Structures are given as C-alpha cells and as structure tokens.
XYZ file of C-alpha atoms in Angstrom:
597
model
C 166.804 -147.045 -54.876
C 168.083 -147.142 -58.414
C 170.366 -144.002 -58.713
C 169.317 -142.078 -62.169
C 171.546 -139.078 -61.674
C 173.992 -140.386 -63.346
C 172.069 -141.152 -66.599
C 170.442 -137.105 -66.325
C 174.100 -136.259 -66.258
C 174.914 -138.354 -69.620
C 171.576 -136.845 -70.737
C 172.531 -133.163 -70.642
C 176.316 -133.795 -71.542
C 174.522 -135.198 -75.096
C 171.931 -132.505 -75.091
C 174.825 -130.189 -74.841
C 176.908 -131.974 -77.384
C 173.834 -131.380 -79.883
C 173.957 -127.259 -79.386
C 177.521 -127.196 -79.536
C 176.814 -125.282 -82.777
C 174.195 -123.295 -81.428
C 176.935 -122.225 -78.820
C 179.038 -121.451 -81.158
C 181.683 -123.397 -80.802
C 184.383 -123.669 -83.786
C 183.959 -127.193 -84.552
C 180.294 -127.018 -85.879
C 179.292 -128.601 -88.795
C 180.459 -126.302 -90.937
C 184.407 -125.560 -90.466
C 185.505 -123.056 -93.469
C 182.574 -121.029 -92.744
C 183.052 -120.778 -88.938
C 187.420 -120.241 -90.106
C 186.065 -117.161 -91.926
C 184.464 -115.346 -89.008
C 186.696 -113.939 -86.237
C 186.402 -116.076 -83.338
C 186.715 -115.518 -79.991
C 187.786 -117.739 -76.090
C 185.143 -118.113 -74.103
C 187.231 -117.522 -70.763
C 184.119 -119.252 -68.870
C 183.555 -122.492 -71.342
C 187.340 -122.306 -72.931
C 185.227 -122.784 -76.050
C 186.038 -120.562 -79.095
C 182.785 -118.481 -80.263
C 181.608 -115.975 -83.337
C 183.664 -112.722 -81.720
C 180.902 -110.532 -80.218
C 179.176 -107.951 -82.305
C 175.868 -105.393 -82.194
C 172.868 -104.613 -83.684
C 169.764 -106.685 -83.564
C 166.684 -107.658 -81.742
C 166.357 -110.561 -79.591
C 163.033 -112.104 -78.797
C 162.192 -113.925 -76.165
C 158.777 -115.913 -74.982
C 156.947 -114.751 -71.544
C 154.614 -117.210 -70.627
C 152.147 -115.178 -68.867
C 151.074 -110.696 -68.621
C 153.129 -109.140 -65.516
C 150.630 -106.800 -63.834
C 153.367 -103.808 -63.345
C 157.403 -102.549 -62.933
C 157.935 -101.533 -59.407
C 158.796 -104.731 -56.881
C 157.644 -102.409 -54.351
C 154.559 -103.150 -55.247
C 154.207 -106.700 -57.215
C 157.378 -109.533 -57.979
C 156.778 -109.035 -61.169
C 158.790 -105.897 -61.093
C 162.105 -108.110 -61.325
C 160.567 -109.484 -64.835
C 159.857 -105.894 -66.646
C 162.222 -103.789 -65.101
C 165.028 -106.065 -64.868
C 167.951 -104.517 -66.604
C 166.048 -101.336 -66.245
C 167.099 -100.107 -62.887
C 169.997 -101.957 -61.068
C 170.894 -103.641 -57.666
C 174.692 -102.536 -55.666
C 175.690 -106.578 -56.840
C 175.832 -109.087 -59.426
C 176.780 -112.094 -59.799
C 180.690 -112.346 -62.055
C 179.642 -113.082 -65.756
C 183.412 -114.508 -66.191
C 183.116 -117.016 -63.771
C 184.218 -120.438 -64.666
C 180.652 -122.178 -65.260
C 181.517 -125.220 -63.828
C 182.621 -123.809 -60.609
C 179.232 -121.296 -60.888
C 176.693 -122.562 -63.435
C 173.928 -119.166 -62.862
C 171.133 -121.511 -61.958
C 172.143 -121.026 -58.107
C 171.764 -118.051 -55.426
C 174.929 -117.441 -55.642
C 177.057 -117.070 -52.810
C 179.259 -113.401 -51.990
C 182.127 -115.137 -53.767
C 180.383 -114.707 -56.688
C 179.519 -110.978 -56.198
C 180.747 -107.997 -57.919
C 179.828 -104.264 -57.818
C 177.586 -103.104 -60.225
C 175.545 -99.811 -58.664
C 178.628 -100.433 -56.061
C 182.000 -99.484 -56.817
C 182.813 -101.600 -53.327
C 182.365 -102.133 -49.665
C 183.651 -103.294 -46.239
C 182.806 -103.863 -42.998
C 184.658 -101.570 -40.511
C 182.673 -103.926 -37.061
C 179.916 -106.343 -36.699
C 177.194 -104.074 -37.191
C 178.599 -101.975 -39.788
C 178.274 -101.956 -44.016
C 179.541 -99.211 -45.869
C 178.815 -99.203 -49.397
C 180.774 -96.647 -51.956
C 178.418 -96.155 -54.376
C 180.278 -96.207 -58.297
C 180.531 -92.897 -59.577
C 179.741 -92.192 -63.282
C 176.845 -93.878 -63.555
C 173.545 -92.147 -64.738
C 170.007 -92.580 -65.126
C 168.482 -92.782 -68.323
C 168.277 -90.068 -70.614
C 164.096 -89.109 -70.010
C 162.046 -87.185 -67.983
C 162.327 -86.575 -64.500
C 165.697 -87.610 -64.354
C 166.888 -86.122 -67.661
C 170.298 -88.077 -66.765
C 171.562 -86.805 -63.906
C 174.225 -89.110 -62.276
C 173.069 -91.199 -59.014
C 173.626 -91.081 -56.053
C 174.563 -92.262 -52.844
C 171.192 -90.610 -51.461
C 169.161 -92.044 -54.406
C 170.138 -95.894 -52.784
C 169.972 -94.600 -49.075
C 165.982 -93.606 -50.547
C 165.124 -96.957 -52.011
C 166.247 -99.191 -49.128
C 164.670 -97.329 -47.214
C 161.086 -97.054 -49.065
C 161.763 -101.547 -49.094
C 162.243 -101.818 -45.364
C 160.321 -98.692 -43.825
C 162.908 -96.888 -42.286
C 162.983 -93.558 -43.669
C 162.512 -91.044 -46.312
C 158.368 -91.034 -45.839
C 158.091 -94.687 -45.087
C 157.751 -96.450 -42.240
C 156.151 -100.080 -42.750
C 158.261 -102.356 -44.941
C 157.002 -103.703 -48.455
C 154.239 -106.547 -48.138
C 154.980 -108.199 -51.325
C 159.024 -107.698 -51.889
C 161.099 -111.393 -52.092
C 162.846 -110.229 -48.788
C 164.629 -113.693 -49.445
C 167.783 -112.010 -48.179
C 166.221 -109.735 -45.605
C 164.422 -112.845 -43.342
C 165.709 -112.401 -39.932
C 168.615 -109.051 -40.658
C 166.700 -106.510 -38.212
C 168.672 -103.014 -39.454
C 168.704 -100.185 -37.610
C 169.540 -97.391 -40.403
C 170.518 -96.355 -44.222
C 172.285 -93.019 -43.947
C 173.990 -91.635 -46.944
C 176.506 -90.306 -45.189
C 178.194 -88.476 -48.543
C 177.797 -88.630 -51.649
C 178.952 -91.590 -52.667
C 178.713 -93.477 -49.189
C 175.808 -95.274 -47.891
C 175.863 -96.697 -44.233
C 173.702 -99.547 -43.469
C 173.445 -100.162 -39.509
C 172.093 -103.469 -37.946
C 170.575 -103.861 -34.889
C 171.966 -107.514 -34.544
C 174.792 -109.750 -36.477
C 173.507 -111.302 -39.450
C 175.754 -113.154 -41.849
C 173.217 -112.553 -44.263
C 172.836 -108.982 -44.571
C 176.053 -108.527 -46.581
C 174.280 -110.693 -49.204
C 170.211 -108.560 -48.563
C 172.221 -105.309 -49.266
C 174.192 -106.753 -52.480
C 171.964 -108.423 -54.220
C 167.867 -109.084 -52.450
C 165.169 -109.552 -55.151
C 164.076 -106.411 -53.703
C 166.778 -104.468 -54.484
C 166.917 -102.516 -57.527
C 167.166 -98.905 -57.225
C 164.311 -97.219 -58.991
C 164.170 -93.261 -59.755
C 163.264 -91.718 -56.386
C 161.542 -88.466 -58.395
C 159.060 -91.097 -60.139
C 158.115 -92.213 -56.972
C 157.778 -89.040 -55.222
C 156.119 -87.862 -57.858
C 153.035 -90.490 -58.734
C 153.195 -92.775 -55.522
C 155.091 -95.306 -57.131
C 156.980 -96.898 -59.781
C 154.400 -99.300 -61.033
C 153.992 -97.743 -64.445
C 155.921 -98.384 -67.260
C 155.654 -95.622 -69.485
C 157.234 -94.026 -66.156
C 159.978 -96.382 -65.366
C 163.409 -94.680 -65.628
C 166.447 -96.661 -64.778
C 170.576 -96.585 -65.024
C 170.290 -100.149 -67.106
C 171.639 -101.228 -70.138
C 168.236 -101.677 -71.603
C 164.936 -98.844 -71.223
C 161.291 -100.088 -71.211
C 159.897 -98.780 -74.544
C 156.872 -100.149 -74.959
C 153.966 -102.788 -73.278
C 151.195 -103.830 -75.771
C 148.861 -105.177 -72.340
C 148.711 -109.097 -72.828
C 150.987 -109.508 -75.744
C 154.256 -108.057 -75.705
C 156.847 -106.174 -74.010
C 160.274 -103.876 -75.490
C 163.149 -102.674 -74.296
C 165.464 -100.947 -75.733
C 169.202 -100.261 -76.104
C 170.610 -97.997 -73.578
C 172.904 -96.038 -75.816
C 174.602 -94.224 -72.901
C 174.885 -97.038 -70.231
C 178.120 -97.144 -67.865
C 179.021 -101.317 -67.790
C 181.148 -103.097 -69.875
C 181.090 -107.404 -70.911
C 182.529 -108.852 -67.100
C 184.238 -111.695 -69.888
C 185.897 -109.180 -72.532
C 186.200 -106.114 -70.633
C 186.951 -104.060 -73.527
C 182.975 -104.569 -75.095
C 180.290 -102.024 -73.563
C 177.127 -103.288 -73.141
C 174.197 -104.492 -74.194
C 175.198 -106.009 -77.283
C 172.212 -106.691 -78.605
C 169.891 -103.130 -79.759
C 166.351 -104.282 -78.656
C 164.864 -107.347 -76.352
C 161.451 -108.410 -77.090
C 159.059 -110.384 -75.028
C 156.277 -112.651 -76.696
C 153.145 -114.144 -74.156
C 152.715 -116.900 -75.386
C 150.993 -118.918 -72.729
C 150.733 -121.985 -74.456
C 153.904 -124.722 -74.978
C 152.954 -125.471 -78.296
C 152.899 -122.257 -79.433
C 156.479 -121.381 -78.057
C 157.535 -125.036 -79.633
C 156.006 -123.615 -83.186
C 157.547 -120.038 -82.611
C 160.935 -121.302 -81.992
C 160.423 -123.877 -84.819
C 159.917 -120.889 -87.496
C 162.252 -118.484 -85.696
C 160.405 -116.502 -84.795
C 161.826 -116.439 -80.890
C 165.112 -116.932 -80.129
C 164.386 -118.344 -76.593
C 162.893 -120.050 -74.214
C 163.636 -121.251 -70.886
C 163.838 -119.849 -66.968
C 164.026 -116.357 -68.168
C 160.228 -115.717 -68.723
C 159.332 -119.083 -67.077
C 158.893 -121.003 -70.473
C 161.313 -124.020 -69.864
C 160.375 -127.030 -72.216
C 159.987 -129.749 -69.151
C 158.710 -132.842 -71.175
C 161.426 -134.849 -72.138
C 159.702 -135.707 -75.649
C 159.321 -132.619 -76.160
C 163.384 -132.344 -76.029
C 163.469 -135.266 -77.992
C 160.927 -133.752 -80.766
C 162.937 -130.327 -81.296
C 165.965 -132.162 -81.734
C 164.748 -134.183 -84.699
C 163.139 -131.449 -86.484
C 165.713 -128.292 -85.242
C 168.903 -130.317 -84.214
C 170.730 -126.852 -85.063
C 168.971 -125.258 -81.897
C 170.646 -125.083 -78.332
C 169.508 -127.260 -76.064
C 170.430 -126.218 -72.362
C 169.651 -128.302 -69.540
C 169.157 -128.178 -66.071
C 168.067 -129.080 -62.525
C 167.922 -126.658 -59.787
C 164.643 -128.213 -57.456
C 162.193 -130.838 -57.478
C 159.150 -128.675 -58.816
C 156.956 -132.220 -58.174
C 156.710 -132.076 -54.525
C 153.752 -131.171 -52.384
C 153.160 -129.175 -49.738
C 150.348 -131.099 -47.363
C 148.305 -128.235 -45.046
C 149.651 -129.878 -41.815
C 146.841 -127.572 -39.330
C 144.306 -129.304 -40.778
C 142.852 -132.782 -40.946
C 144.320 -135.152 -41.950
C 146.938 -133.884 -42.663
C 147.712 -132.606 -39.517
C 148.590 -136.731 -38.699
C 152.410 -137.838 -39.348
C 150.538 -141.489 -40.405
C 149.065 -140.521 -43.249
C 151.453 -137.558 -44.880
C 153.676 -140.662 -44.826
C 151.318 -143.019 -46.366
C 150.784 -140.389 -49.435
C 154.623 -140.645 -49.534
C 154.943 -144.804 -49.254
C 151.642 -145.108 -52.133
C 154.542 -142.671 -54.863
C 156.196 -145.156 -56.704
C 159.168 -142.707 -57.620
C 161.138 -145.695 -60.422
C 158.489 -145.985 -61.976
C 157.336 -142.515 -62.236
C 160.586 -141.670 -63.283
C 160.679 -144.333 -66.159
C 157.259 -143.091 -67.522
C 157.816 -139.586 -67.550
C 161.453 -138.951 -67.454
C 163.308 -141.594 -69.162
C 165.293 -142.916 -65.884
C 166.545 -139.106 -66.642
C 165.234 -137.703 -63.184
C 167.036 -138.255 -59.988
C 164.776 -139.938 -57.404
C 167.153 -140.428 -54.379
C 165.373 -138.658 -51.498
C 165.875 -135.156 -50.018
C 164.653 -132.825 -48.177
C 164.547 -128.453 -48.263
C 168.506 -128.303 -50.059
C 169.783 -130.414 -52.734
C 171.971 -133.574 -51.544
C 174.820 -131.595 -53.797
C 175.060 -129.239 -50.881
C 176.987 -131.925 -48.981
C 178.230 -129.322 -46.420
C 174.426 -128.341 -45.236
C 172.921 -131.699 -45.241
C 172.640 -135.035 -44.059
C 173.069 -137.685 -46.828
C 170.093 -140.346 -47.569
C 172.499 -143.359 -47.281
C 173.051 -141.602 -43.828
C 168.931 -141.621 -42.475
C 167.623 -143.615 -40.593
C 166.269 -146.778 -41.752
C 162.629 -146.725 -40.687
C 163.102 -142.671 -42.018
C 164.676 -143.983 -45.988
C 161.574 -147.146 -45.376
C 158.917 -144.909 -46.550
C 160.283 -144.054 -49.477
C 159.986 -147.203 -50.732
C 156.854 -147.906 -52.765
C 154.018 -149.789 -50.605
C 150.740 -149.185 -50.597
C 150.174 -151.859 -48.448
C 152.212 -150.226 -45.616
C 150.289 -147.088 -46.554
C 146.518 -148.385 -46.658
C 147.824 -149.879 -42.497
C 149.125 -146.609 -42.126
C 145.369 -144.558 -43.212
C 143.276 -147.895 -40.887
C 145.617 -146.941 -38.265
C 145.217 -143.272 -38.401
C 141.480 -143.651 -38.445
C 141.489 -143.256 -42.445
C 139.432 -146.518 -43.255
C 137.853 -147.861 -46.638
C 134.261 -146.913 -46.732
C 132.096 -148.920 -49.035
C 133.212 -147.072 -51.642
C 136.291 -147.581 -51.083
C 137.267 -144.320 -50.457
C 138.897 -143.655 -47.648
C 138.966 -139.610 -47.918
C 138.953 -136.825 -50.099
C 140.920 -133.574 -50.351
C 142.337 -131.347 -52.754
C 145.545 -130.118 -54.331
C 146.592 -127.002 -55.383
C 148.532 -126.050 -58.786
C 150.397 -123.106 -60.760
C 149.391 -122.710 -63.905
C 152.768 -122.907 -65.436
C 153.488 -125.739 -64.930
C 151.849 -129.220 -66.534
C 150.012 -131.350 -64.779
C 151.180 -134.664 -66.091
C 153.147 -135.414 -63.030
C 150.535 -134.350 -60.635
C 147.901 -136.312 -62.350
C 150.397 -139.609 -62.342
C 150.854 -138.915 -58.760
C 146.200 -138.316 -58.266
C 146.461 -142.162 -60.157
C 148.727 -143.244 -57.179
C 146.897 -142.382 -54.094
C 143.442 -143.547 -55.599
C 144.729 -146.687 -55.551
C 145.077 -146.540 -51.589
C 141.746 -144.908 -51.240
C 142.577 -141.594 -51.440
C 140.691 -139.084 -54.162
C 142.399 -135.851 -54.576
C 141.058 -133.232 -57.078
C 143.618 -131.250 -58.659
C 142.927 -127.563 -59.008
C 144.439 -125.122 -60.948
C 145.556 -121.824 -60.128
C 147.079 -118.809 -62.201
C 146.324 -114.958 -60.560
C 145.076 -116.583 -57.713
C 147.882 -119.053 -56.739
C 150.283 -116.618 -54.751
C 147.701 -115.302 -52.771
C 146.062 -118.942 -51.801
C 149.479 -119.898 -51.334
C 149.693 -116.500 -48.398
C 146.096 -117.344 -46.827
C 146.751 -120.941 -46.849
C 143.638 -121.699 -48.473
C 144.394 -124.874 -49.624
C 145.038 -128.665 -47.916
C 147.651 -129.339 -50.668
C 149.528 -127.255 -52.870
C 152.519 -128.003 -55.528
C 155.504 -127.032 -54.499
C 159.075 -126.461 -55.509
C 160.171 -126.385 -51.912
C 162.197 -129.873 -52.226
C 166.155 -130.170 -53.549
C 166.452 -126.445 -54.042
C 170.049 -125.702 -54.681
C 170.783 -122.579 -53.391
C 174.033 -120.491 -52.262
C 176.123 -122.485 -48.635
C 172.429 -123.615 -46.815
C 171.893 -119.920 -46.234
C 168.000 -120.305 -47.080
C 167.678 -123.573 -46.193
C 165.112 -123.832 -43.527
C 163.084 -120.798 -44.359
C 160.411 -122.820 -46.307
C 158.787 -124.514 -43.225
C 159.036 -120.885 -41.096
C 155.226 -119.793 -40.269
C 155.996 -115.926 -41.413
C 157.078 -116.779 -44.930
C 154.073 -117.296 -47.836
C 157.136 -120.175 -49.210
C 155.526 -121.970 -45.903
C 153.755 -124.252 -48.186
C 153.036 -127.113 -45.146
C 151.709 -124.238 -42.707
C 154.528 -125.332 -40.221
C 154.340 -123.752 -36.873
C 156.686 -126.043 -35.353
C 158.627 -124.183 -31.546
C 161.587 -126.443 -32.003
C 162.265 -125.874 -35.522
C 161.317 -121.757 -34.717
C 164.105 -121.348 -32.088
C 166.358 -123.573 -34.134
C 166.312 -121.342 -37.127
C 166.776 -117.919 -34.726
C 169.451 -120.387 -33.456
C 170.694 -119.787 -37.555
C 170.208 -116.589 -37.560
C 172.284 -115.546 -34.906
C 175.392 -117.395 -36.149
C 178.211 -115.647 -36.437
C 179.974 -118.354 -38.851
C 179.161 -120.198 -41.344
C 180.627 -123.882 -39.817
C 177.369 -122.488 -37.755
C 174.775 -121.902 -40.382
C 175.898 -125.120 -42.061
C 175.559 -127.221 -39.084
C 172.205 -126.131 -37.491
C 170.892 -125.763 -41.771
C 172.057 -130.425 -41.562
C 169.638 -130.320 -37.846
C 166.795 -127.948 -39.467
C 166.704 -129.717 -43.535
C 166.577 -133.254 -41.156
C 164.378 -132.461 -39.021
C 161.451 -131.108 -41.568
C 162.613 -134.335 -43.638
C 161.532 -136.741 -39.993
C 158.442 -135.074 -40.086
C 157.365 -135.173 -43.769
C 155.968 -131.816 -44.008
C 156.264 -132.311 -47.713
C 156.316 -134.999 -50.308
C 159.165 -135.643 -52.513
C 159.515 -135.396 -56.239
C 161.612 -136.548 -58.748
C 163.807 -133.781 -59.358
C 162.976 -133.992 -63.478
C 165.661 -131.665 -65.525
C 163.734 -128.978 -67.275
C 165.389 -126.919 -71.001
C 165.795 -123.842 -72.293
C 166.661 -123.667 -75.582
C 168.138 -120.702 -78.082
C 168.165 -120.141 -81.355
C 172.325 -121.179 -82.700
C 172.391 -117.555 -84.372
C 172.009 -116.467 -80.091
C 175.817 -116.513 -79.002
C 178.016 -116.148 -75.260
C 174.279 -117.748 -74.075
C 175.429 -120.758 -71.672
C 171.770 -122.222 -70.747
C 172.562 -118.850 -68.125
C 169.362 -118.609 -65.608
C 170.603 -115.106 -64.297
C 173.068 -112.820 -63.539
C 171.661 -112.226 -59.667
C 168.923 -113.068 -57.037
C 165.960 -112.085 -59.780
C 168.063 -110.249 -62.410
C 166.731 -112.073 -65.737
C 166.866 -109.815 -68.051
C 170.894 -108.667 -67.587
C 171.333 -112.334 -68.765
C 170.675 -111.122 -72.681
C 172.161 -107.922 -72.356
C 175.909 -109.789 -72.523
C 174.758 -112.054 -75.723
C 174.584 -110.997 -79.179
C 173.475 -111.826 -82.371
C 175.313 -113.768 -84.889
C 173.671 -112.013 -87.604
C 175.200 -113.690 -90.547
C 173.982 -116.839 -89.312
C 170.389 -116.057 -89.298
C 170.705 -114.344 -92.861
C 172.052 -117.456 -93.838
C 169.379 -119.899 -92.218
C 166.825 -117.664 -93.676
C 165.559 -115.224 -90.949
C-alpha cells in the first residue's frame, strides 16, 4: 500500500501555515499593525503572539445538548462541569507542543498538580496526595467560598469508587478509563491537607487514575448531601476558573469568569486565569449551521471541544477560500472509520467472514475518493503505529495477515463461500445492520456498504443518537462504527482494554480466555517495559483475530477565529478537561473590532 501519512502531514503543515495570522504570528499580512501591539513569545511553539489580555466572550459550538453536570450520573458532566469543578492533576500547558500536542492521553511526565500540590509513593501500595492550600470554592451557596480540604477530596473519591461516605457501589456511568483493574482498599483524609490512597495490589495505572481519570472532578459535598447529586446546573459549585451561570435547554450554556480563581497561566506564570470574562457554548447540531456561524463571526471555535470538528476536506478548503484568516488545526488521534463486529452473533462469529469484509474494502480508492489521499491507510490495531514501543509495525506482521488488507473482492467471495454463505438467487449472501453515532457523517459507512454489496453482503446503516450508548453497552447491534483503531494514548497503558468483556467500549463483544488472562498479566506488571511488551502481544493478537475492521485514519479539523490567541489546536488539558483550554486563551479585541465584529 502506498504511504499517505507523509501527505497528511504536508497538508497539516500547509493548513497551519495558512492559519499563522489566526495564531497571532508576527509574520502576519499587516506587520505594521502587529508591530504596534505588545508581542510575547509563546514558549510552547516559539511563535510571537499578541500579548495576553483580559476580557471578552469566547463562543464555541456544541453538537448536541447535554443532560446534566454530574459525572457520577452522566458522561456529559465533563463537558458541562469542566472548568467549574477541577481534578487533582492537569496536563502541563507549558509543555512544548512538539513534545506533547494535547490530543493524546498524557502520561504522568506531562502531568502537574491542580488541586493536588504534590504526591508521593512511600510504598508500592500507598499514594499520598497533598491538597493545595488556599483554594476556595466559588462564593455561591451552600459552599460560600470556604476553603477546599482533604475531606472534600476523600468524599469525592469514596463516592466515585463506592468506598465510603455512604457510598457502597462505584458509579456505573463514569469513565473509569484509568481505574480499570486498579483495586483500591481505602481512601482516607489523614489530616486537613493530606489524602492517603491504599491499594489492594500494585498497579502502575493507579497514579494516573488518582490524578486525571475522567471521573476525578472534585464536586461540592454539601450540594450532594443536600440534593443527592450535583446534576442540576443551578446547584453546581466548584473551585475552577469558570462558574456555570446559565443553561437554556437544547440551546446554550454560559460560564462566567470566577473572579477569585486561584490558578495562573503555566506559560506566563505571572498571569492569573482565566483571561476571558465569559465562555459560551451554542448547540448547533448541523455542520452547515456551524460553518455559516464561523463565516459570520457568530462563533469563535469549532472542533474536538464540543464534538464539532470538521471531517470533510472540501469543507476545510471552502473555508480557506472564503475566510483565509481562520485558524485551521488538523489532528488525527484515531480511526473513526473502524467498525466493530459482534463476534458472538453469526455471521461474525466466523473469522472468515470478518476477513472477507476487510478484503472487500479498497482503502486506497477510498482514501483518494474521500480524503484526497491525505488519510493514513497503513493498517493498524487498537493502538496507533506511532506508539512504537507498544505495537508491532505493519511491515513486520505475518504475510497472511497483511494480505487481508489488500483489496481482493474475489478472495473475499471465496472466503464467504467457504464459510457457508453462498450467493442466493437474488445475489445476496446475507443481510445485517451497522449502528453509527449521529455525530459522524455517514459518508464513509455508505461507501463501505457499497463495497460490501459488490460481494453480496447487504448492510443497513442505523444512525443513533441518545440510544447509542445504551445499545453499545447492551451489545444490541451486529456491527457498529467505532474509534477503536489507531488510538494515540499514553505509553500503551490503555492498549487492549477495548476488547475486555467488562468494558462498554468492547464493540466486538469479545470474551477470549487467552486475551483476558494476558491482560491480567499486564495489570500486574511492575515496569513499563513489561506493560509495553504485553501490550504488543495483546494488540497483535486482536489484529490477527480480525475483531474489528480497519478504516482510514482521516484527519479532523478544529477552526478558530483569528482573534483567539494562545490556542494552537489543543483538544484538552488532560483527560476530559475541555473548558480549561479556553481559560488559557485570550481575545485580541482590537483585531476583532477592526474586522467588524
């Protein structure tokens, strides 16, 4: 197969170069104007940008409404409560972007304290967290600006894990991305500023879970004790840079600046956060509506934050023609074009059928037809090929495995005949369905369906919104669109989780004894070398079982207005920490006004 990733990178560089003016680069089209402004060097990119300034409203798009603010109840809690409640750790915003681009799940090396001042590990089963002093809850009832304590942290972790404070069962809906396999004995506030985490057995993932799991936001205990939860936005109180002040159902959310916020900009340590006075999210389900809002200046941002990233290259090219001043930020963190097959159900319980469906896809042709040749079509397993320490590269795969990714419709038909699915009188071998999440375009899936039809397999696409998660968890599907291939994650820690029977991400519904036992070995590993070695075995085993179908790793794009400064296409400031990105961006009000907005 031809190597296309180079061309994707070329496009990315071209787009970022086009976006230089939007990023506040001093090499703008109007150097005289830029020279009149105070400029500073962004230490993470080396670019000269307009100096930080305070004030203004930043408006972003959101693809769908949310149903609450409590991560214990809804995964939307990270979106709505983000920037209001905080976690013990956060990604270091001062990290050079060529070292860490804020589109991956960061390792502890990129993590600094947020509500945690420091942490230590006195023995293999104990972690000690020192809570930051001088952090106050928002000045809003019932917290009324009181100081955060270790007892607040203890309460939240006991609640999320079901280990005390009246909670006996862990939260069902929370992410537990990093808690998977981490067995906790107890969480105890040993004094006003110290929390002790005791494990039942050693686990290398424990520190990442404590500092930055999606479920780790510190919610107000008084609110939960009074109402039973913190899912009503009107009752939400936090310690973060923003306060959620308005929620128009199905229309918008508004966060106002916390004037008493304790935090400072990691890039410019003398600057208190946030820079903006207000952050707004407008619910815009339709891509065309979002593009029109960008062109008119009604919104400042679309992208990964708010799940409004642009996926179609022609839309990006159109924006560049009509609004060349916009910042275009490409990123490819996974293949959203991959598909899980429920291998517990026929015909997908037969590996020959799974291989046939992969062989029927002409990845080269699809890449040119849909992505202008810019997608990465080198076959990959659950983890990205760029995590070299934890994956076996495609060129080193067994030849019989590599051949399955070559376009071979005749070979696919032969495998289906062999598996007992001959063409009927109507030319059809079998019919099935494919569930897709409504936030993604159906273009790729429709193209895949057309290839399968050529080999006698009819597939009906079912687009799901609110019911997608429930159907995924209950395995109520035969095939489904997934992002479980070419994932870019930290050091392969999560590599393999998506094929464990207990996880709701297990889109192939696998329950393989060898695989499960091997993953237990990984959980018990005591060094990262062991973790990476076992991850390689797990990743390769899943590839050779063809538990999922690989599709192109296509770039998606974030877009920002030229007056949004300090933003470089980042997706979060840690696992699920989206809104804090915008606490660290500022608005060039002079430029915005000069452009008529």
